[in-house]
């Protein structure tokens, strides 16, 4: 990407004076990896977000909207434009629905729902990051996904500048997928529709989910959650090579037509593999952890190595779940 000149950066800073220069993205991502954004701005209200986007557009400077930075791998070169961190944390509960700003924290919204005696979003308590990020990637865990709770999404369509209210069906949610991944939008708010439950029961479920997560995920390391999507297939011919390498594929995976990426990584004995200070977690094969000051380049090389081995030895091409920024 072409380098932004000093003049162009300063011109945008004149209209967005709080934007910081050359801010290291490692300070704003859960992996603690990522070089400098030419400009970086926290926007705490929807109006500030829309204003900053308008300013970037009129100065013809690229912008990238993100939330918690918990699903991103930013390059060591950083981002040649303005990174906008959406931090409007507001949400409102009205009966069984919750309207949450794109910058509201998913875990906070999930706990508030349980506190209000609503059920159906307890699983969200363990998801780092924001409602905007969770909607974008149709985040999920233990069998639940955003698509099960979303009623509608209000988003700014970048190509036309229109603010559109999308129904659940119009969001075209799929496994870790949504229309927002294909057609650039900024998610302003998401309305969840939950069910009336009992407060005690919902809070108990939140606690159980948090316990389960603690037991299955590496604790105390910087990561971006799962590195790869699990492998989905239509017909069994996609598993031909894999079947020659293993005695048995777990029944649950065959039933769902979805092979766990972590299981494949474990199968090839790749847990613990390191490049520089980036490591495939010895605890969870689909977590790439930063052991301290890991470079994005090392994380990328490690991710490519895993993909290549799985492709060559098991005939399966894994897809990234983590979003790549500035590569
Ligand atoms: C320890 C750990 C555990 C995790 N466990 C899970 C899990 O169980 N299930 C799961 O699904 N994920 C999991 N994740 C990944 C991550 O937490 C989720 O994907 C989360 O929903 C991302 O939200 P975020 O705000 O941090 O997104 P970010 O990382 O900030 O952004 C991710 C993508 O979303 C886009 N985006 C963010 N906000 C907006 C917006 N307002 N409008 C438009 N686009 C936007 C960004 O442009 C980017 O492409 C885990 C991560 C960690 C670190």
Tab-separated table of N, CA, C and O and ligand atoms in Angstrom, residues 28-31 49 64-72 84-86 101-106 123 126-142 146 155 176 180-181 185-189 213 217-218 221-226 287 321-325, ligand 1:
chain	number	residue	atom	x	y	z
A	28	UNK	N	-3.540	-2.615	21.265
A	28	UNK	CA	-5.002	-2.665	21.140
A	28	UNK	C	-5.519	-4.003	20.609
A	28	UNK	O	-6.665	-4.094	20.182
A	29	UNK	N	-4.649	-5.008	20.592
A	29	UNK	CA	-5.104	-6.327	20.139
A	29	UNK	C	-4.816	-7.361	21.234
A	29	UNK	O	-3.836	-7.226	21.973
A	30	UNK	N	-5.688	-8.369	21.292
A	30	UNK	CA	-5.522	-9.371	22.356
A	30	UNK	C	-4.266	-10.215	22.141
A	30	UNK	O	-3.739	-10.794	23.085
A	31	UNK	N	-3.768	-10.271	20.899
A	31	UNK	CA	-2.522	-11.009	20.644
A	31	UNK	C	-1.301	-10.215	21.101
A	31	UNK	O	-0.204	-10.743	21.157
A	49	UNK	N	-18.094	8.293	15.537
A	49	UNK	CA	-17.676	7.275	14.566
A	49	UNK	C	-18.046	7.726	13.146
A	49	UNK	O	-17.218	7.715	12.234
A	64	UNK	N	-10.293	1.703	9.063
A	64	UNK	CA	-10.608	0.332	9.469
A	64	UNK	C	-11.276	0.406	10.833
A	64	UNK	O	-10.682	0.913	11.789
A	65	UNK	N	-12.514	-0.064	10.902
A	65	UNK	CA	-13.244	-0.017	12.172
A	65	UNK	C	-13.079	-1.356	12.886
A	65	UNK	O	-13.256	-2.414	12.290
A	66	UNK	N	-12.711	-1.287	14.152
A	66	UNK	CA	-12.622	-2.521	14.938
A	66	UNK	C	-13.155	-2.269	16.346
A	66	UNK	O	-13.510	-1.138	16.691
A	67	UNK	N	-13.239	-3.366	17.124
A	67	UNK	CA	-13.816	-3.232	18.469
A	67	UNK	C	-12.790	-3.571	19.528
A	67	UNK	O	-11.970	-2.744	19.921
A	68	UNK	N	-12.811	-4.832	19.977
A	68	UNK	CA	-11.908	-5.239	21.051
A	68	UNK	C	-10.536	-5.673	20.561
A	68	UNK	O	-9.637	-5.909	21.372
A	69	UNK	N	-10.375	-5.853	19.255
A	69	UNK	CA	-9.083	-6.331	18.736
A	69	UNK	C	-8.799	-7.766	19.156
A	69	UNK	O	-7.642	-8.175	19.211
A	70	UNK	N	-9.863	-8.540	19.428
A	70	UNK	CA	-9.638	-9.907	19.927
A	70	UNK	C	-9.718	-10.967	18.827
A	70	UNK	O	-9.675	-12.158	19.117
A	71	UNK	N	-9.840	-10.502	17.588
A	71	UNK	CA	-9.867	-11.477	16.488
A	71	UNK	C	-9.070	-10.951	15.295
A	71	UNK	O	-9.471	-11.118	14.149
A	72	UNK	N	-7.938	-10.303	15.592
A	72	UNK	CA	-7.175	-9.654	14.530
A	72	UNK	C	-5.690	-9.977	14.633
A	72	UNK	O	-5.136	-10.025	15.726
A	84	UNK	N	-10.038	2.990	13.547
A	84	UNK	CA	-11.075	3.577	14.405
A	84	UNK	C	-11.576	2.501	15.365
A	84	UNK	O	-12.152	1.488	14.933
A	85	UNK	N	-11.323	2.709	16.643
A	85	UNK	CA	-11.760	1.724	17.635
A	85	UNK	C	-13.104	2.169	18.197
A	85	UNK	O	-13.186	3.204	18.881
A	86	UNK	N	-14.144	1.385	17.878
A	86	UNK	CA	-15.500	1.772	18.272
A	86	UNK	C	-15.724	1.351	19.723
A	86	UNK	O	-15.714	0.171	20.049
A	101	UNK	N	-25.001	-1.094	21.266
A	101	UNK	CA	-24.144	-0.394	20.309
A	101	UNK	C	-23.070	-1.358	19.823
A	101	UNK	O	-22.708	-2.298	20.540
A	102	UNK	N	-22.552	-1.113	18.612
A	102	UNK	CA	-21.507	-1.987	18.060
A	102	UNK	C	-20.300	-2.081	18.978
A	102	UNK	O	-19.596	-3.089	18.990
A	103	UNK	N	-20.079	-1.039	19.784
A	103	UNK	CA	-18.904	-1.031	20.665
A	103	UNK	C	-19.182	-1.563	22.064
A	103	UNK	O	-18.288	-1.569	22.919
A	104	UNK	N	-20.420	-2.025	22.315
A	104	UNK	CA	-20.734	-2.588	23.645
A	104	UNK	C	-19.977	-3.901	23.822
A	104	UNK	O	-19.785	-4.651	22.856
A	105	UNK	N	-19.529	-4.158	25.035
A	105	UNK	CA	-18.749	-5.381	25.265
A	105	UNK	C	-19.684	-6.592	25.353
A	105	UNK	O	-20.658	-6.588	26.131
A	106	UNK	N	-19.375	-7.591	24.567
A	106	UNK	CA	-20.242	-8.772	24.472
A	106	UNK	C	-20.454	-9.410	25.849
A	106	UNK	O	-21.583	-9.738	26.224
A	123	UNK	N	-24.007	-17.717	26.800
A	123	UNK	CA	-22.729	-18.110	26.206
A	123	UNK	C	-21.867	-16.900	25.841
A	123	UNK	O	-20.636	-16.995	25.799
A	126	UNK	N	-18.509	-15.321	27.778
A	126	UNK	CA	-17.101	-15.706	27.641
A	126	UNK	C	-16.438	-15.183	26.376
A	126	UNK	O	-15.268	-15.472	26.138
A	127	UNK	N	-17.155	-14.436	25.568
A	127	UNK	CA	-16.568	-13.988	24.291
A	127	UNK	C	-15.914	-12.614	24.472
A	127	UNK	O	-16.605	-11.636	24.763
A	128	UNK	N	-14.596	-12.512	24.295
A	128	UNK	CA	-13.949	-11.194	24.401
A	128	UNK	C	-14.423	-10.287	23.259
A	128	UNK	O	-14.918	-10.770	22.240
A	129	UNK	N	-14.265	-8.999	23.435
A	129	UNK	CA	-14.552	-8.064	22.342
A	129	UNK	C	-15.954	-7.496	22.372
A	129	UNK	O	-16.640	-7.533	23.401
A	130	UNK	N	-16.359	-6.969	21.230
A	130	UNK	CA	-17.595	-6.182	21.175
A	130	UNK	C	-18.711	-6.880	20.389
A	130	UNK	O	-18.465	-7.824	19.630
A	131	UNK	N	-19.891	-6.336	20.563
A	131	UNK	CA	-21.066	-6.838	19.837
A	131	UNK	C	-20.876	-6.642	18.327
A	131	UNK	O	-21.262	-7.489	17.526
A	132	UNK	N	-20.224	-5.537	17.922
A	132	UNK	CA	-19.964	-5.302	16.497
A	132	UNK	C	-19.073	-6.398	15.921
A	132	UNK	O	-19.366	-6.958	14.855
A	133	UNK	N	-18.004	-6.726	16.646
A	133	UNK	CA	-17.085	-7.774	16.206
A	133	UNK	C	-17.772	-9.136	16.193
A	133	UNK	O	-17.577	-9.938	15.275
A	134	UNK	N	-18.590	-9.393	17.202
A	134	UNK	CA	-19.276	-10.692	17.299
A	134	UNK	C	-20.304	-10.839	16.175
A	134	UNK	O	-20.477	-11.921	15.614
A	135	UNK	N	-20.967	-9.732	15.835
A	135	UNK	CA	-21.966	-9.776	14.758
A	135	UNK	C	-21.260	-9.992	13.421
A	135	UNK	O	-21.685	-10.813	12.598
A	136	UNK	N	-20.178	-9.255	13.214
A	136	UNK	CA	-19.406	-9.340	11.969
A	136	UNK	C	-19.000	-10.795	11.683
A	136	UNK	O	-19.130	-11.286	10.580
A	137	UNK	N	-18.483	-11.463	12.703
A	137	UNK	CA	-17.950	-12.818	12.496
A	137	UNK	C	-18.907	-13.917	12.922
A	137	UNK	O	-18.517	-15.081	12.969
A	138	UNK	N	-20.163	-13.577	13.239
A	138	UNK	CA	-21.118	-14.557	13.779
A	138	UNK	C	-20.424	-15.442	14.819
A	138	UNK	O	-20.382	-16.675	14.704
A	139	UNK	N	-19.890	-14.778	15.838
A	139	UNK	CA	-19.167	-15.493	16.893
A	139	UNK	C	-20.078	-16.519	17.562
A	139	UNK	O	-21.305	-16.373	17.562
A	140	UNK	N	-19.458	-17.507	18.154
A	140	UNK	CA	-20.252	-18.520	18.836
A	140	UNK	C	-19.408	-19.369	19.748
A	140	UNK	O	-18.173	-19.307	19.701
A	141	UNK	N	-20.096	-20.120	20.587
A	141	UNK	CA	-19.376	-21.132	21.362
A	141	UNK	C	-20.367	-22.133	21.933
A	141	UNK	O	-21.548	-21.814	22.122
A	142	UNK	N	-19.839	-23.348	22.156
A	142	UNK	CA	-20.638	-24.470	22.694
A	142	UNK	C	-21.963	-24.657	21.945
A	142	UNK	O	-23.002	-24.917	22.564
A	146	UNK	N	-24.178	-16.069	17.275
A	146	UNK	CA	-24.889	-14.790	17.281
A	146	UNK	C	-26.214	-14.905	16.531
A	146	UNK	O	-27.219	-14.324	16.915
A	155	UNK	N	-26.550	-0.957	10.252
A	155	UNK	CA	-25.169	-0.811	9.766
A	155	UNK	C	-25.058	0.237	8.668
A	155	UNK	O	-25.989	0.435	7.888
A	176	UNK	N	-19.177	-18.639	11.316
A	176	UNK	CA	-18.197	-17.533	11.442
A	176	UNK	C	-18.232	-16.634	10.195
A	176	UNK	O	-17.190	-16.210	9.687
A	180	UNK	N	-21.561	-8.980	6.308
A	180	UNK	CA	-20.674	-7.852	6.608
A	180	UNK	C	-19.211	-8.170	6.284
A	180	UNK	O	-18.393	-7.276	6.167
A	181	UNK	N	-18.907	-9.478	6.145
A	181	UNK	CA	-17.539	-9.873	5.767
A	181	UNK	C	-17.316	-9.706	4.270
A	181	UNK	O	-16.190	-9.652	3.816
A	185	UNK	N	-19.352	-2.905	5.659
A	185	UNK	CA	-20.332	-2.163	6.452
A	185	UNK	C	-19.672	-1.810	7.781
A	185	UNK	O	-18.751	-2.504	8.212
A	186	UNK	N	-20.200	-0.810	8.441
A	186	UNK	CA	-19.822	-0.577	9.829
A	186	UNK	C	-21.068	-0.861	10.657
A	186	UNK	O	-22.138	-0.283	10.410
A	187	UNK	N	-20.931	-1.763	11.617
A	187	UNK	CA	-22.085	-2.149	12.430
A	187	UNK	C	-22.250	-1.115	13.546
A	187	UNK	O	-21.361	-0.927	14.378
A	188	UNK	N	-23.393	-0.450	13.527
A	188	UNK	CA	-23.638	0.615	14.510
A	188	UNK	C	-24.297	0.043	15.754
A	188	UNK	O	-23.939	0.402	16.875
A	189	UNK	N	-25.288	-0.827	15.536
A	189	UNK	CA	-25.924	-1.470	16.696
A	189	UNK	C	-26.538	-2.803	16.272
A	189	UNK	O	-26.823	-3.020	15.085
A	213	UNK	N	-14.994	-22.871	29.834
A	213	UNK	CA	-14.019	-22.195	28.977
A	213	UNK	C	-12.629	-22.223	29.624
A	213	UNK	O	-11.636	-22.435	28.961
A	217	UNK	N	-9.401	-23.752	27.517
A	217	UNK	CA	-8.591	-22.793	26.767
A	217	UNK	C	-7.348	-22.401	27.561
A	217	UNK	O	-7.375	-22.354	28.783
A	218	UNK	N	-6.267	-22.100	26.820
A	218	UNK	CA	-5.037	-21.696	27.531
A	218	UNK	C	-5.264	-20.399	28.304
A	218	UNK	O	-5.828	-19.450	27.759
A	221	UNK	N	-2.238	-16.394	28.462
A	221	UNK	CA	-1.428	-16.123	27.272
A	221	UNK	C	-2.171	-15.167	26.356
A	221	UNK	O	-3.395	-15.154	26.326
A	222	UNK	N	-1.428	-14.402	25.583
A	222	UNK	CA	-2.045	-13.522	24.604
A	222	UNK	C	-2.366	-14.319	23.340
A	222	UNK	O	-1.484	-14.979	22.790
A	223	UNK	N	-3.621	-14.232	22.903
A	223	UNK	CA	-4.024	-14.964	21.683
A	223	UNK	C	-5.185	-14.219	21.034
A	223	UNK	O	-5.613	-13.182	21.532
A	224	UNK	N	-5.672	-14.760	19.930
A	224	UNK	CA	-6.872	-14.177	19.304
A	224	UNK	C	-7.953	-15.242	19.217
A	224	UNK	O	-8.738	-15.275	18.282
A	225	UNK	N	-7.979	-16.129	20.190
A	225	UNK	CA	-8.952	-17.218	20.142
A	225	UNK	C	-8.545	-18.189	19.049
A	225	UNK	O	-7.345	-18.381	18.797
A	226	UNK	N	-9.528	-18.778	18.378
A	226	UNK	CA	-9.206	-19.790	17.367
A	226	UNK	C	-8.581	-19.157	16.135
A	226	UNK	O	-9.068	-18.159	15.619
A	287	UNK	N	-5.187	-22.574	19.064
A	287	UNK	CA	-4.829	-21.264	19.627
A	287	UNK	C	-3.362	-20.990	19.313
A	287	UNK	O	-2.493	-21.810	19.620
A	321	UNK	N	-9.638	-17.967	10.707
A	321	UNK	CA	-10.769	-17.365	11.428
A	321	UNK	C	-10.374	-15.944	11.849
A	321	UNK	O	-11.166	-15.013	11.839
A	322	UNK	N	-9.094	-15.799	12.190
A	322	UNK	CA	-8.563	-14.490	12.592
A	322	UNK	C	-8.525	-13.561	11.377
A	322	UNK	O	-8.181	-13.993	10.271
A	323	UNK	N	-8.887	-12.309	11.576
A	323	UNK	CA	-8.896	-11.325	10.485
A	323	UNK	C	-7.514	-10.708	10.321
A	323	UNK	O	-6.906	-10.263	11.304
A	324	UNK	N	-7.029	-10.705	9.082
A	324	UNK	CA	-5.691	-10.173	8.817
A	324	UNK	C	-5.800	-8.697	8.452
A	324	UNK	O	-6.597	-8.323	7.600
A	325	UNK	N	-4.982	-7.878	9.095
A	325	UNK	CA	-5.052	-6.427	8.872
A	325	UNK	C	-3.661	-5.896	8.527
A	325	UNK	O	-2.695	-6.162	9.230
B	1	LIG	C1	-9.160	-15.855	24.542
B	1	LIG	C2	-10.098	-15.713	23.381
B	1	LIG	C3	-11.174	-16.565	23.253
B	1	LIG	C4	-12.059	-16.452	22.181
B	1	LIG	N1	-13.110	-17.307	22.090
B	1	LIG	C5	-13.983	-17.193	21.059
B	1	LIG	C6	-15.111	-18.085	20.957
B	1	LIG	O1	-15.352	-18.935	21.796
B	1	LIG	N2	-15.932	-17.927	19.887
B	1	LIG	C7	-15.723	-16.989	18.927
B	1	LIG	O2	-16.510	-16.901	17.984
B	1	LIG	N3	-14.674	-16.134	19.016
B	1	LIG	C8	-13.804	-16.209	20.044
B	1	LIG	N4	-12.731	-15.362	20.125
B	1	LIG	C9	-12.491	-14.390	19.055
B	1	LIG	C10	-13.116	-13.000	19.316
B	1	LIG	O3	-13.259	-12.770	20.693
B	1	LIG	C11	-14.484	-12.847	18.643
B	1	LIG	O4	-14.364	-13.060	17.269
B	1	LIG	C12	-15.065	-11.461	18.941
B	1	LIG	O5	-16.436	-11.465	18.691
B	1	LIG	C13	-14.371	-10.362	18.169
B	1	LIG	O6	-14.853	-9.101	18.640
B	1	LIG	P1	-13.910	-7.826	18.625
B	1	LIG	O7	-14.729	-6.649	18.967
B	1	LIG	O8	-12.697	-8.046	19.452
B	1	LIG	O9	-13.503	-7.795	17.083
B	1	LIG	P2	-12.155	-7.179	16.502
B	1	LIG	O10	-11.028	-8.127	16.730
B	1	LIG	O11	-11.991	-5.796	16.964
B	1	LIG	O12	-12.502	-7.185	14.949
B	1	LIG	C14	-12.680	-8.413	14.280
B	1	LIG	C15	-13.288	-8.111	12.904
B	1	LIG	O13	-14.582	-7.553	13.122
B	1	LIG	C16	-14.683	-6.310	12.455
B	1	LIG	N5	-15.483	-5.402	13.295
B	1	LIG	C17	-15.370	-5.168	14.616
B	1	LIG	N6	-16.281	-4.263	15.015
B	1	LIG	C18	-16.964	-3.902	13.906
B	1	LIG	C19	-18.023	-2.991	13.647
B	1	LIG	N7	-18.592	-2.261	14.609
B	1	LIG	N8	-18.469	-2.871	12.377
B	1	LIG	C20	-17.921	-3.597	11.375
B	1	LIG	N9	-16.926	-4.491	11.554
B	1	LIG	C21	-16.459	-4.621	12.803
B	1	LIG	C22	-13.254	-5.798	12.314
B	1	LIG	O14	-13.137	-4.910	11.225
B	1	LIG	C23	-12.481	-7.097	12.125
B	1	LIG	O15	-12.468	-7.484	10.780
B	1	LIG	C24	-11.843	-15.447	21.206
B	1	LIG	C25	-10.760	-14.565	21.339
B	1	LIG	C26	-9.907	-14.675	22.417
B	1	LIG	C27	-8.770	-13.723	22.562
